Amino acid sequence: MTGKSCLVTGAGGFLGQRIIRLLMKEDLQEIRALDKVFKPELREEFSKFQSNVKLTVLEGDILDEKCLQRACQGMSAVIHTACVIDVTGHVSREVLMNVNLKGTQRLLEACIQANVPIFIHTSTVEVAGPNSYNEIVQNGHEEENRETVWTCPYPYSKKLAEKAVLMANGWALENGSTLSTCALRPMYIYGEGSQFLYSFIDHALKNNGILTHNSKFSLTNPVYVDNVAWAHVLALRALMDPIKAPNVRGQFYYISDDTPHQSYDELNYQVGKKWGFVLDSRRSLPLFLQYWLAFLLEIMSLLLQPIYRFVPPFSRHLVTLLNSVFIFPYEKAKRDLGYKPLFSWEESKEKTTAWVGSLVEQHKKSLQTKSQ
Ligand SMILES: NC(=O)c1ccc[n+]([C@@H]2O[C@H](COP(=O)([O-])OP(=O)(O)OC[C@H]3O[C@@H](n4cnc5c(N)ncnc54)[C@H](O)[C@@H]3O)[C@@H](O)[C@H]2O)c1
């Protein structure tokens, strides 16, 4: 990849910063890290990297066309992870559609104008479903062409964004060459710094160490964050490799690893048990009741819409997402990208557990300070 460069959007996020760290070890000339906002600690870490690669940090919005033009200028590739994730309904539909779909479309247009020939898009397994908790997917694969039927903004905007990216494969650039695109669909991502894991642990810390247990019926294959980041680096290498690229252009890949199949709650427990966290042992409502209750709450929200914004505590989509068997191996990524997880389950669990331990420590310290 000598003399090559890469722009990473969402570079201040959970996944984006891991991609930057791995890219710094690649044979690249320049990396541009773009995000709406960077935490000061991360900026400092980035400024201290010892590497031959030039790292430029850009603060800007992917909806800002001028910012995108500047960011894309002279780049050989774009890895697009910037996104707003929300499955609770707290973020407005408009924001999700704008950032996730319009932002992706604008970035594609900026690549055409700036002659950036490679575009790697971080999609999500959610573009494929699950559509019903009754449907069991234990060995899902790319050839099935699964598609979410939900119109809630996160899966919907991600589905349309991925379609836009894959459709753009083969587009002519201003200089006459063509754009190559591909999309990666990671499973639920865990690891140090996960905002979801953080909120589960934070909630449990305020609840005597009891972890919520509302995804009892799910069976998924979560993936460790550095393994997902690694898949992005391999996708970049593949699209830059004239021999591998023809197989990868216009394709999407499920990205998982060797993390054992488990429910989301079980994963929280696995990385929290060392610190005394336990799963809530109370019985929960049968799934079909949860689902219909969610439906009633959604109707209530719709009726109240003209006078009040009522966000239901859970939706049919969330009940389905949290209670489905939805598992996708990584065979196609292995075949085309040479993907093999960098970290085993044991290593990933150990790192994540240590991070959970640091959250527990922080919590204890903040309690001590309050009591002084
Ligand atoms: N976290 C998961 O479990 C998971 C699972 C599958 C796929 N993904 C995908 O991975 C990608 C990264 O997710 P993440 O978990 O790192 O999320 P994250 O929220 O930590 O990172 C997203 C980053 O995008 C940035 N961003 C948002 N709006 C922006 C804008 N308008 N302009 C510039 N930057 C903007 C945010 O500031 C944030 O730093 C997303 O595309 C997501 O759909 C995540």
Short mmCIF file of C-alpha atoms and ligand atoms in Angstrom, two decimals:
data_model
loop_
_atom_site.label_atom_id
_atom_site.label_comp_id
_atom_site.label_asym_id
_atom_site.label_seq_id
_atom_site.Cartn_x
_atom_site.Cartn_y
_atom_site.Cartn_z
CA MET A 1 0.00 0.00 0.00
CA THR A 2 3.05 2.28 -0.28
CA GLY A 3 2.17 5.87 -1.24
CA LYS A 4 -1.49 5.20 -0.50
CA SER A 5 -3.75 7.07 1.86
CA CYS A 6 -7.05 6.49 3.60
CA LEU A 7 -9.80 8.60 5.11
CA VAL A 8 -11.68 7.06 8.04
CA THR A 9 -15.01 8.63 9.02
CA GLY A 10 -16.34 8.10 12.52
CA ALA A 11 -12.70 7.82 13.56
CA GLY A 12 -13.44 9.04 17.08
CA GLY A 13 -16.00 6.28 17.65
CA PHE A 14 -15.76 2.87 19.27
CA LEU A 15 -14.88 1.05 16.04
CA GLY A 16 -13.34 3.94 14.08
CA GLN A 17 -10.51 4.52 16.56
CA ARG A 18 -9.59 0.82 16.47
CA ILE A 19 -9.41 0.98 12.69
CA ILE A 20 -7.08 3.98 12.95
CA ARG A 21 -4.79 2.13 15.39
CA LEU A 22 -4.51 -0.86 13.05
CA LEU A 23 -4.09 1.29 9.94
CA MET A 24 -1.16 3.07 11.57
CA LYS A 25 0.74 -0.22 11.26
CA GLU A 26 0.00 -0.49 7.52
CA ASP A 27 2.29 0.72 4.80
CA LEU A 28 0.34 3.92 4.11
CA GLN A 29 1.48 7.48 3.51
CA GLU A 30 -1.38 9.33 5.18
CA ILE A 31 -4.47 8.59 7.23
CA ARG A 32 -7.17 11.18 7.80
CA ALA A 33 -9.34 10.65 10.84
CA LEU A 34 -12.67 12.46 10.48
CA ASP A 35 -15.32 12.76 13.16
CA LYS A 36 -17.85 15.29 14.34
CA VAL A 37 -16.12 15.30 17.68
CA PHE A 38 -12.98 13.75 19.20
CA LYS A 39 -12.50 13.25 22.93
CA PRO A 40 -9.40 15.18 24.10
CA GLU A 41 -7.76 11.92 25.38
CA LEU A 42 -8.13 10.36 21.95
CA ARG A 43 -6.73 13.44 20.20
CA GLU A 44 -3.76 13.26 22.52
CA GLU A 45 -3.28 9.54 21.90
CA PHE A 46 -3.43 10.10 18.14
CA SER A 47 -0.88 12.92 18.40
CA LYS A 48 1.57 10.60 20.18
CA PHE A 49 1.51 7.75 17.64
CA GLN A 50 5.01 6.69 16.64
CA SER A 51 4.65 5.74 13.02
CA ASN A 52 5.85 6.59 9.53
CA VAL A 53 2.23 7.22 8.58
CA LYS A 54 1.07 10.83 8.73
CA LEU A 55 -2.14 11.04 10.78
CA THR A 56 -4.33 14.09 10.27
CA VAL A 57 -7.27 14.65 12.59
CA LEU A 58 -10.23 16.46 11.04
CA GLU A 59 -13.22 17.59 13.04
CA GLY A 60 -16.25 17.96 10.79
CA ASP A 61 -19.69 16.77 9.82
CA ILE A 62 -20.26 14.20 7.07
CA LEU A 63 -23.32 16.24 6.07
CA ASP A 64 -21.08 19.20 5.28
CA GLU A 65 -20.16 18.92 1.59
CA LYS A 66 -17.22 21.34 1.84
CA CYS A 67 -15.76 19.36 4.73
CA LEU A 68 -16.12 16.13 2.72
CA GLN A 69 -14.44 17.66 -0.32
CA ARG A 70 -11.45 18.70 1.77
CA ALA A 71 -11.31 15.38 3.60
CA CYS A 72 -11.43 13.29 0.39
CA GLN A 73 -8.91 15.35 -1.58
CA GLY A 74 -5.94 13.20 -2.61
CA MET A 75 -7.13 10.07 -0.75
CA SER A 76 -6.79 6.56 -2.20
CA ALA A 77 -9.58 5.08 -0.09
CA VAL A 78 -12.39 5.83 2.33
CA ILE A 79 -13.50 3.66 5.25
CA HIS A 80 -16.89 4.93 6.28
CA THR A 81 -17.90 4.04 9.84
CA ALA A 82 -19.55 7.34 10.88
CA CYS A 83 -23.12 6.75 11.89
CA VAL A 84 -25.76 7.37 14.51
CA ILE A 85 -26.88 4.17 16.25
CA ASP A 86 -30.20 4.10 18.02
CA VAL A 87 -32.68 1.27 18.43
CA THR A 88 -34.60 2.83 21.31
CA GLY A 89 -36.41 5.61 19.43
CA HIS A 90 -34.74 8.38 21.42
CA VAL A 91 -32.95 9.90 18.43
CA SER A 92 -35.28 11.41 15.84
CA ARG A 93 -35.88 9.63 12.55
CA GLU A 94 -34.69 12.73 10.72
CA VAL A 95 -31.26 12.68 12.37
CA LEU A 96 -30.75 8.96 11.69
CA MET A 97 -31.85 9.21 8.05
CA ASN A 98 -29.73 12.31 7.51
CA VAL A 99 -26.48 11.04 9.00
CA ASN A 100 -26.73 7.40 8.03
CA LEU A 101 -28.21 7.69 4.56
CA LYS A 102 -27.69 11.24 3.31
CA GLY A 103 -24.21 11.39 4.89
CA THR A 104 -23.24 8.19 3.05
CA GLN A 105 -24.62 9.48 -0.25
CA ARG A 106 -22.74 12.77 0.14
CA LEU A 107 -19.54 10.93 0.94
CA LEU A 108 -19.95 8.79 -2.19
CA GLU A 109 -20.43 11.96 -4.26
CA ALA A 110 -17.35 13.54 -2.67
CA CYS A 111 -15.35 10.41 -3.61
CA ILE A 112 -16.45 10.74 -7.24
CA GLN A 113 -15.43 14.40 -7.37
CA ALA A 114 -12.10 13.82 -5.60
CA ASN A 115 -11.31 10.64 -7.61
CA VAL A 116 -11.15 8.37 -4.55
CA PRO A 117 -11.28 4.86 -6.08
CA ILE A 118 -12.08 2.74 -2.98
CA PHE A 119 -15.02 2.96 -0.58
CA ILE A 120 -15.45 0.53 2.32
CA HIS A 121 -18.71 0.87 4.19
CA THR A 122 -19.41 -0.32 7.72
CA SER A 123 -22.88 -1.74 7.52
CA THR A 124 -24.49 -3.98 10.14
CA VAL A 125 -26.05 -7.42 10.41
CA GLU A 126 -29.26 -5.51 11.18
CA VAL A 127 -29.74 -4.77 7.48
CA ALA A 128 -30.52 -8.49 7.22
CA GLY A 129 -32.95 -8.71 10.16
CA PRO A 130 -34.01 -10.41 12.39
CA ASN A 131 -37.53 -9.93 11.06
CA SER A 132 -39.33 -12.26 13.45
CA TYR A 133 -38.38 -13.93 16.71
CA ASN A 134 -39.97 -17.11 15.38
CA GLU A 135 -37.48 -17.35 12.55
CA ILE A 136 -34.29 -19.22 13.43
CA VAL A 137 -31.11 -18.34 11.50
CA GLN A 138 -28.20 -20.43 12.72
CA ASN A 139 -25.94 -20.53 9.75
CA GLY A 140 -26.82 -17.41 7.79
CA HIS A 141 -24.77 -16.55 4.72
CA GLU A 142 -24.43 -13.87 2.10
CA GLU A 143 -26.03 -15.83 -0.76
CA GLU A 144 -29.41 -15.81 1.04
CA ASN A 145 -29.75 -12.04 0.46
CA ARG A 146 -31.68 -11.50 3.67
CA GLU A 147 -33.19 -8.05 4.13
CA THR A 148 -34.75 -6.34 7.12
CA VAL A 149 -38.43 -5.49 6.77
CA TRP A 150 -38.40 -3.04 9.69
CA THR A 151 -38.91 0.60 8.85
CA CYS A 152 -37.50 1.90 12.14
CA PRO A 153 -34.83 4.42 11.30
CA TYR A 154 -31.62 2.60 12.30
CA PRO A 155 -31.98 -0.66 10.33
CA TYR A 156 -33.85 1.15 7.54
CA SER A 157 -31.26 3.92 7.09
CA LYS A 158 -28.40 1.41 7.25
CA LYS A 159 -30.12 -0.83 4.69
CA LEU A 160 -30.58 2.04 2.24
CA ALA A 161 -27.04 3.32 2.86
CA GLU A 162 -25.56 -0.10 2.14
CA LYS A 163 -27.63 -0.38 -1.05
CA ALA A 164 -26.37 3.06 -2.15
CA VAL A 165 -22.76 2.00 -1.53
CA LEU A 166 -23.05 -1.30 -3.38
CA MET A 167 -24.91 0.36 -6.27
CA ALA A 168 -22.08 2.87 -6.56
CA ASN A 169 -19.60 0.12 -7.32
CA GLY A 170 -18.34 0.70 -10.84
CA TRP A 171 -19.34 4.38 -11.01
CA ALA A 172 -17.06 6.52 -13.15
CA LEU A 173 -14.80 8.93 -11.27
CA GLU A 174 -14.09 12.42 -12.62
CA ASN A 175 -10.70 11.23 -13.91
CA GLY A 176 -12.27 8.36 -15.88
CA SER A 177 -11.30 5.50 -13.56
CA THR A 178 -13.94 3.61 -11.56
CA LEU A 179 -15.07 3.40 -7.96
CA SER A 180 -14.79 0.05 -6.12
CA THR A 181 -17.01 -0.45 -3.10
CA CYS A 182 -17.78 -3.14 -0.57
CA ALA A 183 -19.73 -3.36 2.69
CA LEU A 184 -18.98 -5.16 5.94
CA ARG A 185 -21.86 -6.30 8.13
CA PRO A 186 -20.54 -6.82 11.66
CA MET A 187 -22.55 -8.65 14.27
CA TYR A 188 -23.15 -6.89 17.61
CA ILE A 189 -19.72 -5.48 18.52
CA TYR A 190 -18.34 -5.72 22.06
CA GLY A 191 -15.10 -4.68 23.68
CA GLU A 192 -13.51 -1.92 25.73
CA GLY A 193 -15.34 1.36 25.17
CA SER A 194 -18.62 -0.14 23.88
CA GLN A 195 -21.38 2.36 24.59
CA PHE A 196 -23.92 -0.47 24.90
CA LEU A 197 -21.87 -2.50 27.34
CA TYR A 198 -21.14 0.69 29.26
CA SER A 199 -24.84 1.41 29.68
CA PHE A 200 -25.63 -2.15 30.83
CA ILE A 201 -22.80 -2.05 33.39
CA ASP A 202 -23.69 1.46 34.51
CA HIS A 203 -27.30 0.40 35.00
CA ALA A 204 -26.23 -2.69 36.95
CA LEU A 205 -23.88 -0.63 39.14
CA LYS A 206 -26.86 1.47 40.16
CA ASN A 207 -28.89 -1.69 40.74
CA ASN A 208 -26.79 -3.71 43.22
CA GLY A 209 -24.79 -5.42 40.47
CA ILE A 210 -27.87 -6.97 38.84
CA LEU A 211 -27.66 -7.08 35.06
CA THR A 212 -30.89 -6.75 33.09
CA HIS A 213 -32.07 -9.99 31.57
CA ASN A 214 -34.33 -8.99 28.71
CA SER A 215 -32.73 -10.88 25.84
CA LYS A 216 -33.22 -14.35 27.32
CA PHE A 217 -34.27 -15.94 24.06
CA SER A 218 -31.59 -14.53 21.81
CA LEU A 219 -28.74 -16.53 20.42
CA THR A 220 -26.19 -14.44 18.55
CA ASN A 221 -22.53 -14.43 17.67
CA PRO A 222 -21.16 -11.12 18.97
CA VAL A 223 -17.82 -9.98 17.60
CA TYR A 224 -14.86 -8.36 19.32
CA VAL A 225 -14.14 -4.79 18.20
CA ASP A 226 -10.52 -5.33 17.09
CA ASN A 227 -11.58 -8.25 14.94
CA VAL A 228 -14.09 -6.02 13.14
CA ALA A 229 -11.42 -3.34 12.71
CA TRP A 230 -9.08 -5.98 11.30
CA ALA A 231 -11.69 -7.03 8.73
CA HIS A 232 -11.76 -3.39 7.51
CA VAL A 233 -7.98 -3.36 7.08
CA LEU A 234 -8.17 -6.62 5.13
CA ALA A 235 -10.96 -5.24 2.94
CA LEU A 236 -8.75 -2.24 2.20
CA ARG A 237 -5.80 -4.48 1.33
CA ALA A 238 -8.03 -6.63 -0.86
CA LEU A 239 -9.49 -3.70 -2.82
CA MET A 240 -5.98 -2.34 -3.34
CA ASP A 241 -4.79 -5.73 -4.60
CA PRO A 242 -5.44 -6.17 -8.36
CA ILE A 243 -5.74 -9.95 -7.94
CA LYS A 244 -8.14 -9.96 -4.99
CA ALA A 245 -10.16 -6.85 -5.87
CA PRO A 246 -12.38 -8.33 -8.63
CA ASN A 247 -13.89 -10.80 -6.12
CA VAL A 248 -14.53 -8.13 -3.51
CA ARG A 249 -15.95 -5.24 -5.57
CA GLY A 250 -19.67 -4.72 -5.01
CA GLN A 251 -19.83 -7.43 -2.32
CA PHE A 252 -20.98 -7.48 1.29
CA TYR A 253 -19.56 -9.63 4.08
CA TYR A 254 -20.82 -10.75 7.47
CA ILE A 255 -18.13 -10.14 10.06
CA SER A 256 -18.10 -12.32 13.16
CA ASP A 257 -15.41 -14.22 15.06
CA ASP A 258 -15.05 -17.23 17.35
CA THR A 259 -16.97 -15.73 20.28
CA PRO A 260 -19.33 -18.49 21.51
CA HIS A 261 -22.96 -18.19 20.50
CA GLN A 262 -24.87 -16.66 23.38
CA SER A 263 -27.54 -14.15 24.30
CA TYR A 264 -26.67 -10.48 24.67
CA ASP A 265 -27.30 -10.74 28.41
CA GLU A 266 -25.07 -13.79 28.71
CA LEU A 267 -22.25 -11.82 27.08
CA ASN A 268 -22.69 -9.02 29.65
CA TYR A 269 -22.58 -11.63 32.37
CA GLN A 270 -19.47 -13.32 30.94
CA VAL A 271 -17.49 -10.07 31.07
CA GLY A 272 -19.03 -8.92 34.37
CA LYS A 273 -19.12 -12.03 36.58
CA LYS A 274 -15.53 -11.55 37.76
CA TRP A 275 -16.67 -8.29 39.38
CA GLY A 276 -19.68 -9.80 41.07
CA PHE A 277 -22.38 -8.93 38.51
CA VAL A 278 -25.28 -11.35 38.30
CA LEU A 279 -28.17 -11.71 35.88
CA ASP A 280 -31.62 -10.68 37.00
CA SER A 281 -33.32 -13.94 37.93
CA ARG A 282 -36.87 -12.58 37.92
CA ARG A 283 -39.27 -14.09 35.42
CA SER A 284 -40.13 -11.98 32.42
CA LEU A 285 -43.30 -11.76 30.37
CA PRO A 286 -43.73 -14.38 27.62
CA LEU A 287 -42.33 -13.13 24.35
CA PHE A 288 -45.64 -12.87 22.50
CA LEU A 289 -47.00 -10.69 25.33
CA GLN A 290 -43.94 -8.43 25.23
CA TYR A 291 -44.44 -8.12 21.49
CA TRP A 292 -48.11 -7.16 21.67
CA LEU A 293 -47.50 -4.83 24.57
CA ALA A 294 -44.88 -3.13 22.43
CA PHE A 295 -47.46 -2.84 19.66
CA LEU A 296 -49.93 -1.15 22.00
CA LEU A 297 -47.22 1.23 23.21
CA GLU A 298 -46.36 2.10 19.61
CA ILE A 299 -50.03 2.87 18.86
CA MET A 300 -50.17 5.04 21.96
CA SER A 301 -47.08 6.91 20.79
CA LEU A 302 -48.69 7.43 17.36
CA LEU A 303 -51.93 8.75 18.86
CA LEU A 304 -50.09 11.11 21.18
CA GLN A 305 -47.79 12.37 18.40
CA PRO A 306 -49.72 15.62 17.68
CA ILE A 307 -49.45 16.77 21.29
CA TYR A 308 -46.60 14.88 22.95
CA ARG A 309 -43.51 12.89 21.94
CA PHE A 310 -43.93 9.63 23.81
CA VAL A 311 -41.01 7.22 23.27
CA PRO A 312 -42.18 3.70 24.17
CA PRO A 313 -39.78 1.90 26.55
CA PHE A 314 -39.57 -0.92 24.01
CA SER A 315 -40.80 -1.58 20.48
CA ARG A 316 -41.66 -4.67 18.44
CA HIS A 317 -38.37 -4.23 16.64
CA LEU A 318 -36.41 -4.17 19.90
CA VAL A 319 -38.26 -7.20 21.31
CA THR A 320 -37.45 -9.08 18.08
CA LEU A 321 -33.83 -7.93 17.96
CA LEU A 322 -33.23 -8.94 21.56
CA ASN A 323 -34.92 -12.32 21.34
CA SER A 324 -33.98 -13.94 18.06
CA VAL A 325 -31.63 -16.68 17.01
CA PHE A 326 -29.55 -14.88 14.40
CA ILE A 327 -26.09 -16.26 13.69
CA PHE A 328 -23.76 -15.62 10.78
CA PRO A 329 -20.35 -17.29 10.32
CA TYR A 330 -17.57 -15.44 8.49
CA GLU A 331 -16.85 -17.90 5.67
CA LYS A 332 -17.13 -15.46 2.77
CA ALA A 333 -14.86 -12.89 4.45
CA LYS A 334 -12.37 -15.69 5.10
CA ARG A 335 -12.48 -16.75 1.45
CA ASP A 336 -12.31 -13.34 -0.25
CA LEU A 337 -10.50 -11.15 2.29
CA GLY A 338 -8.38 -13.77 4.01
CA TYR A 339 -10.12 -12.74 7.24
CA LYS A 340 -9.24 -14.62 10.41
CA PRO A 341 -10.00 -13.04 13.78
CA LEU A 342 -6.95 -11.36 15.34
CA PHE A 343 -8.13 -12.16 18.86
CA SER A 344 -9.58 -15.36 20.30
CA TRP A 345 -12.67 -15.37 22.53
CA GLU A 346 -10.47 -15.86 25.61
CA GLU A 347 -8.34 -12.82 24.75
CA SER A 348 -11.34 -10.68 23.83
CA LYS A 349 -13.14 -11.68 27.02
CA GLU A 350 -10.08 -10.92 29.13
CA LYS A 351 -9.61 -7.42 27.68
CA THR A 352 -13.29 -6.60 27.93
CA THR A 353 -13.51 -7.97 31.48
CA ALA A 354 -10.55 -5.81 32.50
CA TRP A 355 -12.31 -2.75 31.08
CA VAL A 356 -15.50 -3.60 32.96
CA GLY A 357 -13.31 -3.83 36.09
CA SER A 358 -12.06 -0.29 35.43
CA LEU A 359 -15.68 0.93 35.25
CA VAL A 360 -16.36 -0.71 38.61
CA GLU A 361 -13.28 1.03 40.08
CA GLN A 362 -14.41 4.40 38.70
CA HIS A 363 -17.83 3.86 40.19
CA LYS A 364 -16.37 3.03 43.61
CA LYS A 365 -14.17 6.15 43.50
CA SER A 366 -17.10 8.37 42.57
CA LEU A 367 -19.13 6.95 45.48
CA GLN A 368 -16.22 7.61 47.85
CA THR A 369 -15.90 11.21 46.63
CA LYS A 370 -19.63 11.77 47.08
CA SER A 371 -19.57 10.39 50.63
CA GLN A 372 -16.65 12.62 51.68
N1 LIG B 1 -21.58 -1.06 17.86
C1 LIG B 1 -22.11 -2.14 17.29
O1 LIG B 1 -22.51 -3.10 17.97
C2 LIG B 1 -22.23 -2.22 15.79
C3 LIG B 1 -22.66 -3.41 15.21
C4 LIG B 1 -22.72 -3.51 13.84
C5 LIG B 1 -22.38 -2.43 13.04
N2 LIG B 1 -21.98 -1.27 13.61
C6 LIG B 1 -21.61 -0.16 12.73
O2 LIG B 1 -20.28 0.23 13.04
C7 LIG B 1 -20.12 1.62 12.79
C8 LIG B 1 -19.44 2.27 13.95
O3 LIG B 1 -20.23 2.08 15.11
P1 LIG B 1 -19.67 2.39 16.56
O4 LIG B 1 -20.19 1.35 17.46
O5 LIG B 1 -18.23 2.67 16.49
O6 LIG B 1 -20.48 3.73 16.87
P2 LIG B 1 -19.96 5.07 17.54
O7 LIG B 1 -21.16 5.87 17.85
O8 LIG B 1 -19.01 4.79 18.64
O9 LIG B 1 -19.14 5.75 16.36
C9 LIG B 1 -19.75 6.47 15.33
C10 LIG B 1 -18.98 7.76 15.15
O10 LIG B 1 -19.59 8.50 14.10
C11 LIG B 1 -19.52 9.86 14.45
N3 LIG B 1 -20.54 10.64 13.76
C12 LIG B 1 -21.88 10.60 13.97
N4 LIG B 1 -22.48 11.50 13.20
C13 LIG B 1 -21.50 12.12 12.49
C14 LIG B 1 -21.51 13.15 11.54
N5 LIG B 1 -22.65 13.75 11.16
N6 LIG B 1 -20.33 13.55 11.01
C15 LIG B 1 -19.17 12.97 11.41
N7 LIG B 1 -19.10 11.98 12.30
C16 LIG B 1 -20.26 11.56 12.85
C17 LIG B 1 -19.76 9.89 15.95
O11 LIG B 1 -19.26 11.09 16.52
C18 LIG B 1 -19.03 8.64 16.41
O12 LIG B 1 -17.72 8.94 16.85
C19 LIG B 1 -21.52 2.17 12.47
O13 LIG B 1 -21.61 2.36 11.09
C20 LIG B 1 -22.46 1.07 12.94
O14 LIG B 1 -23.63 1.03 12.17
C21 LIG B 1 -21.88 -1.13 14.98
#
